[in-house]
Coordinates of N, CA and C in Angstrom, one line a residue:
I136 N -21.1 -48.1 36.8 CA -22.5 -48.6 36.8 C -22.7 -49.8 35.8
K137 N -22.0 -49.7 34.7 CA -22.2 -50.7 33.7 C -21.4 -52.0 33.9
T138 N -20.5 -51.9 34.8 CA -19.6 -53.1 35.0 C -20.4 -54.4 35.3
P139 N -21.4 -54.4 36.2 CA -22.1 -55.7 36.5 C -22.7 -56.2 35.2
F140 N -23.3 -55.4 34.4 CA -23.9 -55.8 33.1 C -22.9 -56.4 32.2
F141 N -21.8 -55.8 32.0 CA -20.7 -56.3 31.1 C -20.2 -57.6 31.7
F142 N -20.0 -57.6 33.0 CA -19.5 -58.8 33.7 C -20.4 -60.0 33.4
R143 N -21.7 -59.7 33.5 CA -22.7 -60.8 33.3 C -22.7 -61.3 31.8
I144 N -22.6 -60.3 30.9 CA -22.5 -60.7 29.5 C -21.3 -61.6 29.2
T145 N -20.1 -61.2 29.8 CA -18.9 -62.0 29.5 C -19.0 -63.3 30.1
Q146 N -19.6 -63.4 31.3 CA -19.8 -64.7 31.9 C -20.7 -65.6 31.1
G147 N -21.8 -65.0 30.5 CA -22.7 -65.7 29.6 C -22.0 -66.3 28.4
V148 N -21.1 -65.5 27.8 CA -20.3 -65.9 26.6 C -19.4 -67.1 27.0
E149 N -18.8 -66.9 28.2 CA -17.8 -68.0 28.6 C -18.5 -69.2 29.1
N150 N -19.8 -69.1 29.6 CA -20.5 -70.3 30.0 C -20.8 -71.1 28.7
K151 N -21.1 -70.4 27.6 CA -21.4 -71.1 26.4 C -20.1 -71.8 25.8
N152 N -19.0 -71.3 26.2 CA -17.7 -71.9 25.8 C -17.2 -72.9 26.7
N153 N -18.1 -73.3 27.7 CA -17.9 -74.4 28.6 C -16.7 -74.2 29.6
F154 N -16.4 -72.9 29.9 CA -15.3 -72.8 30.9 C -15.5 -71.6 31.8
S155 N -16.7 -71.3 32.2 CA -16.9 -70.2 33.1 C -17.9 -70.6 34.2
G156 N -17.8 -69.9 35.4 CA -18.7 -70.1 36.5 C -20.0 -69.5 36.2
L157 N -21.0 -69.8 37.0 CA -22.4 -69.3 36.8 C -22.5 -67.9 37.5
S158 N -23.3 -67.0 36.9 CA -23.4 -65.7 37.5 C -24.8 -65.2 37.2
G159 N -25.2 -64.2 38.0 CA -26.5 -63.5 37.7 C -26.5 -62.1 38.2
L160 N -27.4 -61.3 37.7 CA -27.6 -59.9 38.2 C -28.5 -59.9 39.4
G161 N -28.3 -58.9 40.2 CA -29.1 -58.7 41.4 C -29.0 -57.3 41.9
L162 N -29.7 -57.0 43.0 CA -29.6 -55.7 43.7 C -29.1 -55.8 45.1
Y163 N -28.2 -55.0 45.5 CA -27.6 -55.0 46.8 C -27.4 -53.5 47.2
N164 N -28.1 -53.1 48.3 CA -28.1 -51.7 48.8 C -28.5 -50.8 47.6
D165 N -29.5 -51.1 46.9 CA -30.0 -50.3 45.8 C -29.0 -50.2 44.6
K166 N -28.0 -51.0 44.6 CA -27.1 -51.0 43.5 C -27.1 -52.3 42.7
T167 N -27.0 -52.2 41.4 CA -26.9 -53.4 40.5 C -25.6 -54.1 40.7
V168 N -25.6 -55.4 41.0 CA -24.4 -56.1 41.2 C -24.5 -57.4 40.4
V169 N -23.4 -58.1 40.2 CA -23.4 -59.4 39.7 C -22.9 -60.4 40.7
A170 N -23.7 -61.5 40.9 CA -23.3 -62.5 41.9 C -22.8 -63.7 41.2
C171 N -21.7 -64.2 41.6 CA -21.1 -65.4 41.0 C -21.2 -66.6 42.0
K172 N -21.6 -67.7 41.5 CA -21.7 -68.9 42.3 C -20.3 -69.3 42.8
D173 N -20.2 -69.7 44.0 CA -19.0 -70.2 44.6 C -18.7 -71.6 44.0
F174 N -17.7 -71.7 43.2 CA -17.4 -72.9 42.5 C -16.5 -73.9 43.3
C175 N -16.1 -73.5 44.5 CA -15.3 -74.4 45.3 C -16.3 -75.1 46.3
D176 N -16.2 -76.4 46.3 CA -16.9 -77.2 47.2 C -16.3 -77.2 48.6
S177 N -16.9 -77.8 49.6 CA -16.3 -77.9 50.9 C -15.0 -78.6 50.9
G178 N -14.0 -78.0 51.5 CA -12.6 -78.5 51.5 C -11.8 -78.2 50.3
E179 N -12.3 -77.4 49.4 CA -11.6 -77.0 48.2 C -11.1 -75.5 48.3
R180 N -10.0 -75.2 47.6 CA -9.5 -73.8 47.6 C -8.9 -73.6 46.2
I181 N -8.9 -72.4 45.8 CA -8.2 -72.0 44.5 C -6.7 -71.7 44.8
V182 N -5.9 -72.4 44.0 CA -4.5 -72.0 43.9 C -4.3 -71.2 42.7
N183 N -4.1 -69.9 42.8 CA -4.0 -69.1 41.6 C -2.7 -69.3 40.9
F184 N -2.7 -69.0 39.6 CA -1.5 -69.3 38.8 C -0.2 -68.6 39.3
A185 N -0.4 -67.4 39.9 CA 0.7 -66.7 40.5 C 1.5 -67.6 41.5
M186 N 0.7 -68.3 42.3 CA 1.3 -69.1 43.3 C 2.0 -70.3 42.7
I187 N 1.3 -70.9 41.6 CA 1.9 -72.0 40.9 C 3.2 -71.6 40.2
K188 N 3.2 -70.4 39.6 CA 4.4 -69.9 38.8 C 5.5 -69.6 39.8
N189 N 5.2 -69.0 40.9 CA 6.2 -68.7 41.9 C 6.9 -69.9 42.4
A190 N 6.2 -71.0 42.4 CA 6.9 -72.3 42.9 C 7.7 -72.9 41.8
C191 N 7.5 -72.5 40.6 CA 8.2 -73.1 39.4 C 9.4 -72.4 38.9
I192 N 9.4 -71.0 38.9 CA 10.4 -70.2 38.3 C 11.1 -69.3 39.2
D193 N 12.4 -69.3 39.2 CA 13.2 -68.3 39.9 C 13.3 -67.0 39.1
S194 N 12.3 -66.1 39.3 CA 12.2 -64.9 38.5 C 12.1 -63.7 39.4
S195 N 12.8 -62.6 38.9 CA 12.7 -61.4 39.6 C 11.3 -60.8 39.7
L196 N 10.4 -61.3 38.8 CA 9.1 -60.8 38.8 C 8.2 -61.7 39.6
S197 N 8.7 -62.8 40.2 CA 8.0 -63.8 41.0 C 6.7 -64.3 40.2
G198 N 5.7 -64.7 41.0 CA 4.6 -65.3 40.4 C 3.7 -64.4 39.5
Y199 N 3.8 -63.1 39.8 CA 2.9 -62.2 39.0 C 3.6 -61.6 37.8
G200 N 4.7 -62.1 37.4 CA 5.3 -61.7 36.1 C 4.5 -62.2 35.0
T201 N 4.2 -61.4 34.0 CA 3.3 -61.8 32.9 C 4.0 -62.0 31.6
E202 N 5.3 -62.2 31.6 CA 6.0 -62.6 30.3 C 5.5 -63.9 29.8
L203 N 5.0 -63.9 28.6 CA 4.3 -65.1 28.1 C 5.2 -66.4 28.2
S204 N 6.5 -66.2 27.8 CA 7.4 -67.4 27.9 C 7.5 -67.9 29.3
E205 N 7.5 -67.1 30.3 CA 7.6 -67.6 31.7 C 6.3 -68.3 32.1
V206 N 5.2 -67.8 31.6 CA 3.9 -68.4 31.9 C 3.8 -69.8 31.3
L207 N 4.2 -69.9 30.0 CA 4.2 -71.2 29.4 C 5.2 -72.1 30.0
Q208 N 6.4 -71.6 30.4 CA 7.3 -72.5 31.0 C 6.8 -73.0 32.4
S209 N 6.1 -72.2 33.1 CA 5.5 -72.6 34.4 C 4.4 -73.7 34.2
I210 N 3.7 -73.5 33.1 CA 2.7 -74.6 32.8 C 3.3 -75.9 32.6
E211 N 4.5 -75.9 31.9 CA 5.2 -77.1 31.7 C 5.8 -77.7 32.9
E212 N 6.2 -76.9 33.9 CA 7.0 -77.3 35.0 C 6.0 -77.7 36.2
Q213 N 4.9 -77.1 36.3 CA 4.0 -77.3 37.4 C 3.6 -78.8 37.5
Q214 N 3.2 -79.2 38.7 CA 2.9 -80.6 38.9 C 1.5 -80.8 39.5
L215 N 0.7 -79.7 39.5 CA -0.6 -79.8 40.1 C -1.6 -80.5 39.2
Y216 N -1.5 -80.3 37.9 CA -2.5 -80.8 37.0 C -1.9 -81.2 35.7
T217 N -2.6 -81.9 34.9 CA -2.1 -82.4 33.6 C -1.7 -81.2 32.7
V218 N -0.4 -81.2 32.3 CA 0.1 -80.1 31.5 C -0.7 -79.8 30.2
E219 N -1.0 -80.9 29.5 CA -1.7 -80.7 28.2 C -3.1 -80.0 28.4
K220 N -3.8 -80.3 29.5 CA -5.1 -79.8 29.8 C -5.0 -78.3 30.2
I221 N -3.9 -78.0 31.0 CA -3.8 -76.6 31.4 C -3.4 -75.7 30.2
R222 N -2.5 -76.3 29.3 CA -2.2 -75.5 28.1 C -3.4 -75.3 27.3
Q223 N -4.2 -76.3 27.1 CA -5.5 -76.1 26.3 C -6.4 -75.0 26.9
H224 N -6.5 -75.1 28.3 CA -7.4 -74.1 29.0 C -6.8 -72.7 28.8
F225 N -5.5 -72.6 29.0 CA -4.8 -71.3 28.9 C -5.1 -70.7 27.6
W226 N -4.9 -71.4 26.5 CA -5.1 -70.8 25.1 C -6.5 -70.5 24.8
R227 N -7.5 -71.3 25.3 CA -8.9 -71.0 25.1 C -9.3 -69.8 25.9
M228 N -8.8 -69.6 27.1 CA -9.0 -68.5 27.9 C -8.4 -67.2 27.3
F229 N -7.2 -67.3 26.7 CA -6.6 -66.2 26.0 C -7.4 -65.7 24.9
V230 N -7.9 -66.7 24.1 CA -8.7 -66.3 22.9 C -10.0 -65.7 23.4
A231 N -10.7 -66.2 24.4 CA -11.9 -65.7 24.9 C -11.7 -64.3 25.4
D232 N -10.6 -64.0 26.1 CA -10.3 -62.7 26.6 C -10.1 -61.7 25.4
A233 N -9.4 -62.2 24.3 CA -9.3 -61.4 23.2 C -10.6 -61.0 22.6
F234 N -11.5 -62.0 22.5 CA -12.9 -61.8 21.9 C -13.6 -60.7 22.7
L235 N -13.4 -60.8 24.1 CA -14.2 -59.9 25.0 C -13.4 -58.6 25.4
G236 N -12.3 -58.4 24.8 CA -11.5 -57.2 25.1 C -11.0 -57.1 26.5
N237 N -10.6 -58.3 27.1 CA -10.2 -58.3 28.5 C -8.7 -57.9 28.6
F238 N -8.4 -56.8 29.3 CA -7.0 -56.3 29.4 C -6.4 -56.6 30.7
D239 N -7.1 -57.4 31.5 CA -6.6 -57.7 32.9 C -6.6 -59.1 33.3
R240 N -6.3 -60.0 32.4 CA -6.2 -61.4 32.8 C -4.7 -61.7 33.1
H241 N -4.5 -61.7 34.4 CA -3.1 -61.9 34.9 C -3.0 -63.2 35.7
N242 N -1.9 -63.5 36.3 CA -1.7 -64.8 37.0 C -2.5 -64.9 38.3
G243 N -3.0 -63.8 38.7 CA -3.7 -63.9 40.0 C -5.2 -64.2 39.8
N244 N -5.7 -64.2 38.6 CA -7.2 -64.4 38.4 C -7.5 -65.6 37.5
W245 N -6.7 -66.6 37.6 CA -7.0 -68.0 37.0 C -6.2 -69.0 37.8
G246 N -6.6 -70.2 37.7 CA -5.8 -71.2 38.4 C -6.4 -72.6 38.6
I247 N -6.0 -73.3 39.6 CA -6.4 -74.7 39.8 C -7.1 -74.8 41.2
I248 N -8.2 -75.6 41.2 CA -8.9 -75.8 42.4 C -8.4 -77.1 43.0
V249 N -8.0 -77.1 44.3 CA -7.4 -78.2 45.0 C -8.3 -78.6 46.2
N250 N -8.6 -79.9 46.2 CA -9.3 -80.4 47.4 C -8.3 -80.8 48.5
E251 N -8.3 -80.1 49.6 CA -7.2 -80.2 50.6 C -7.3 -81.5 51.3
L252 N -8.4 -82.2 51.2 CA -8.6 -83.5 51.9 C -8.1 -84.7 51.0
T253 N -8.6 -84.7 49.8 CA -8.3 -85.8 48.8 C -7.1 -85.5 47.9
R254 N -6.7 -84.2 47.8 CA -5.7 -83.7 46.9 C -6.1 -83.8 45.5
D255 N -7.4 -84.1 45.2 CA -7.8 -84.0 43.8 C -7.8 -82.6 43.3
T256 N -7.6 -82.4 42.0 CA -7.5 -81.1 41.4 C -8.3 -81.0 40.2
R257 N -8.7 -79.8 39.9 CA -9.4 -79.5 38.6 C -9.1 -78.0 38.3
I258 N -9.3 -77.7 37.0 CA -9.1 -76.3 36.6 C -10.3 -75.4 37.0
A259 N -10.0 -74.3 37.6 CA -11.0 -73.4 38.1 C -11.8 -72.8 36.9
P260 N -13.1 -72.6 37.0 CA -13.8 -71.9 35.9 C -13.2 -70.5 35.7
V261 N -13.4 -69.9 34.6 CA -12.9 -68.6 34.3 C -13.7 -67.6 35.2
Y262 N -13.0 -66.7 35.9 CA -13.7 -65.7 36.7 C -13.0 -64.4 36.6
D263 N -13.5 -63.4 37.3 CA -12.9 -62.0 37.3 C -12.9 -61.4 35.9
N264 N -14.1 -61.2 35.3 CA -14.2 -60.7 34.0 C -14.6 -59.2 34.0
G265 N -14.3 -58.5 35.0 CA -14.8 -57.1 35.1 C -14.1 -56.1 34.2
S266 N -13.0 -56.5 33.6 CA -12.3 -55.6 32.7 C -12.6 -55.9 31.2
C267 N -13.7 -56.6 30.9 CA -14.1 -56.9 29.5 C -15.1 -55.8 29.0
L268 N -15.1 -55.7 27.7 CA -16.2 -54.9 27.0 C -16.2 -53.5 27.4
Y269 N -15.0 -52.9 27.6 CA -14.9 -51.5 27.9 C -15.9 -51.0 28.9
P270 N -15.8 -51.5 30.2 CA -16.8 -51.1 31.2 C -16.9 -49.7 31.6
Q271 N -15.8 -48.9 31.4 CA -15.7 -47.5 31.8 C -16.3 -46.5 30.8
L272 N -16.7 -47.0 29.6 CA -17.2 -46.1 28.6 C -18.6 -45.6 29.0
T273 N -18.9 -44.4 28.8 CA -20.2 -43.8 29.0 C -21.1 -44.1 27.8
D274 N -22.4 -43.9 28.0 CA -23.4 -44.1 26.9 C -23.0 -43.2 25.7
T275 N -22.7 -42.0 26.0 CA -22.3 -41.1 25.0 C -21.1 -41.5 24.2
Q276 N -20.1 -42.0 24.9 CA -18.9 -42.5 24.3 C -19.2 -43.7 23.4
M277 N -20.0 -44.6 23.9 CA -20.3 -45.8 23.1 C -21.1 -45.5 21.9
E278 N -22.0 -44.5 22.0 CA -22.7 -44.1 20.8 C -21.8 -43.5 19.7
K279 N -20.9 -42.7 20.2 CA -19.9 -42.1 19.3 C -19.1 -43.1 18.6
I280 N -18.6 -44.1 19.3 CA -17.8 -45.2 18.8 C -18.6 -46.0 17.7
L281 N -19.8 -46.3 18.0 CA -20.7 -47.1 17.1 C -20.9 -46.4 15.8
H282 N -20.8 -45.1 15.7 CA -21.0 -44.3 14.5 C -19.7 -43.9 13.8
C283 N -18.6 -44.5 14.3 CA -17.3 -44.1 13.7 C -16.5 -45.4 13.4
R284 N -16.3 -45.7 12.1 CA -15.6 -46.9 11.8 C -14.2 -46.9 12.3
A285 N -13.5 -45.8 12.3 CA -12.2 -45.7 12.8 C -12.1 -46.1 14.3
E286 N -13.1 -45.6 15.0 CA -13.1 -45.9 16.5 C -13.3 -47.4 16.7
I287 N -14.2 -48.0 15.9 CA -14.5 -49.4 16.0 C -13.3 -50.2 15.7
E288 N -12.6 -49.8 14.6 CA -11.4 -50.6 14.2 C -10.3 -50.5 15.2
S289 N -10.2 -49.3 15.8 CA -9.2 -49.1 16.8 C -9.4 -50.1 18.0
R290 N -10.6 -50.4 18.3 CA -10.9 -51.3 19.4 C -10.9 -52.8 19.0
L291 N -10.8 -53.0 17.7 CA -10.6 -54.3 17.2 C -9.2 -54.7 17.0
Y292 N -8.4 -53.7 16.5 CA -7.1 -54.0 16.0 C -5.9 -53.4 16.8
V293 N -6.2 -52.4 17.6 CA -5.2 -51.6 18.3 C -5.2 -51.9 19.8
F294 N -6.4 -51.8 20.4 CA -6.5 -52.0 21.8 C -7.9 -52.6 22.2
P295 N -8.1 -53.1 23.4 CA -7.1 -53.2 24.4 C -6.1 -54.4 24.1
N296 N -4.9 -54.3 24.8 CA -3.9 -55.3 24.7 C -4.1 -56.3 25.9
S297 N -3.5 -57.4 25.7 CA -3.4 -58.4 26.8 C -2.5 -57.9 27.9
A298 N -2.8 -58.4 29.2 CA -1.9 -58.2 30.3 C -0.6 -59.0 30.1
L299 N -0.6 -60.0 29.3 CA 0.5 -60.8 29.0 C 1.5 -60.1 28.1
K300 N 2.8 -60.4 28.2 CA 3.8 -59.6 27.5 C 4.8 -60.5 26.7
I301 N 5.3 -60.0 25.7 CA 6.4 -60.6 24.9 C 7.5 -59.5 24.9
N302 N 8.7 -59.9 25.4 CA 9.8 -58.9 25.5 C 9.4 -57.6 26.2
N303 N 8.6 -57.8 27.3 CA 8.2 -56.7 28.2 C 7.2 -55.8 27.5
E304 N 6.6 -56.1 26.4 CA 5.6 -55.3 25.8 C 4.3 -56.1 25.8
K305 N 3.2 -55.4 26.1 CA 1.9 -56.1 26.2 C 1.5 -56.6 24.8
I306 N 0.9 -57.8 24.8 CA 0.6 -58.5 23.5 C -0.6 -57.8 22.9
N307 N -0.5 -57.5 21.6 CA -1.7 -57.0 20.8 C -2.4 -58.2 20.4
Y308 N -3.7 -58.4 20.8 CA -4.5 -59.6 20.5 C -4.6 -59.8 19.0
Y309 N -4.9 -58.8 18.3 CA -5.1 -59.0 16.8 C -3.9 -59.5 16.1
E310 N -2.8 -58.8 16.4 CA -1.5 -59.2 15.8 C -1.1 -60.6 16.2
F311 N -1.2 -60.9 17.4 CA -0.8 -62.2 17.9 C -1.6 -63.3 17.3
L312 N -2.9 -63.2 17.3 CA -3.8 -64.2 16.8 C -3.7 -64.4 15.3
T313 N -3.4 -63.4 14.6 CA -3.3 -63.5 13.1 C -1.9 -63.9 12.7
E314 N -0.9 -63.9 13.5 CA 0.5 -64.2 13.1 C 1.0 -65.4 13.8
T315 N 0.4 -65.9 14.9 CA 0.9 -67.0 15.7 C 1.1 -68.3 14.9
K316 N 2.1 -69.0 15.2 CA 2.3 -70.4 14.6 C 2.1 -71.4 15.7
N317 N 1.7 -71.0 16.9 CA 1.4 -71.9 18.0 C 0.1 -72.7 17.8
M318 N 0.2 -74.0 17.5 CA -0.9 -74.8 17.1 C -2.0 -74.8 18.2
E319 N -1.6 -74.8 19.5 CA -2.5 -74.9 20.6 C -3.3 -73.6 20.7
C320 N -2.7 -72.5 20.4 CA -3.4 -71.2 20.3 C -4.4 -71.2 19.1
I321 N -4.0 -71.7 18.0 CA -4.8 -71.8 16.8 C -6.0 -72.7 17.1
Q322 N -5.8 -73.8 17.8 CA -6.9 -74.7 18.1 C -7.8 -74.0 19.1
G323 N -7.3 -73.2 20.0 CA -8.1 -72.5 21.0 C -9.0 -71.5 20.2
L324 N -8.4 -70.8 19.2 CA -9.1 -69.9 18.4 C -10.3 -70.6 17.6
Q325 N -10.0 -71.8 17.1 CA -11.0 -72.5 16.4 C -12.1 -72.9 17.3
Y326 N -11.8 -73.4 18.5 CA -12.7 -73.8 19.5 C -13.7 -72.7 19.9
V327 N -13.1 -71.5 20.3 CA -14.0 -70.4 20.7 C -14.8 -69.9 19.5
A328 N -14.2 -69.8 18.3 CA -14.9 -69.3 17.2 C -16.1 -70.2 16.8
C329 N -15.9 -71.5 16.9 CA -16.9 -72.5 16.6 C -18.1 -72.4 17.6
Y330 N -17.8 -72.3 18.9 CA -18.8 -72.2 19.9 C -19.6 -70.9 19.7
N331 N -18.9 -69.8 19.5 CA -19.6 -68.5 19.4 C -20.4 -68.5 18.1
A332 N -19.9 -69.1 17.0 CA -20.7 -69.1 15.8 C -22.0 -69.9 16.0
F333 N -21.9 -71.0 16.7 CA -23.1 -71.8 17.0 C -24.1 -71.1 17.8
Y334 N -23.7 -70.5 18.9 CA -24.6 -69.9 19.9 C -25.1 -68.5 19.4
L335 N -24.4 -67.9 18.5 CA -24.9 -66.6 18.0 C -25.7 -66.7 16.8
M336 N -26.0 -68.0 16.3 CA -26.8 -68.2 15.1 C -28.2 -67.7 15.5
P337 N -28.9 -67.1 14.5 CA -30.3 -66.6 14.7 C -31.3 -67.8 14.8

């Protein structure tokens, strides 16, 4: 029941970070739903990153393998879009997913929009945020968590983890972001932190 509301909140946060599609809440068959604007114009289609990766790397995991090193290698090898801009988008998206507790950002739910007539390309807005903000928690569970520091800290420092992996282990967002030496990731962290600090000001 809460998923549409959480989805809408995450879209709102990402809209303010300049890389999400537009969405709104509504009713359909007496159920609360979230409606997302179709961000593909006529003649355009999304090429998800799994398809891009599959064309770049000879991997036993094919396009859906989420080993971070393979994902980054595929970004370097792909020829659909400017490498530097995709790297920048990837790390900003990674940081935003960490901020929102998204445990399901995989290669099938981000990518490049291609115009099949002109062959022009652009990065797709961030979409598919249904796994953010612990959508399966009940009101009772949320209230319990809010009154327990240990429960809150567990959800800040321990889980959820990213769908991306290092050495076949899911990445812990907190550990990665506090220990990384990757300058583009650090710049992504600064970008998202700056935007959120500005928009959350009273």
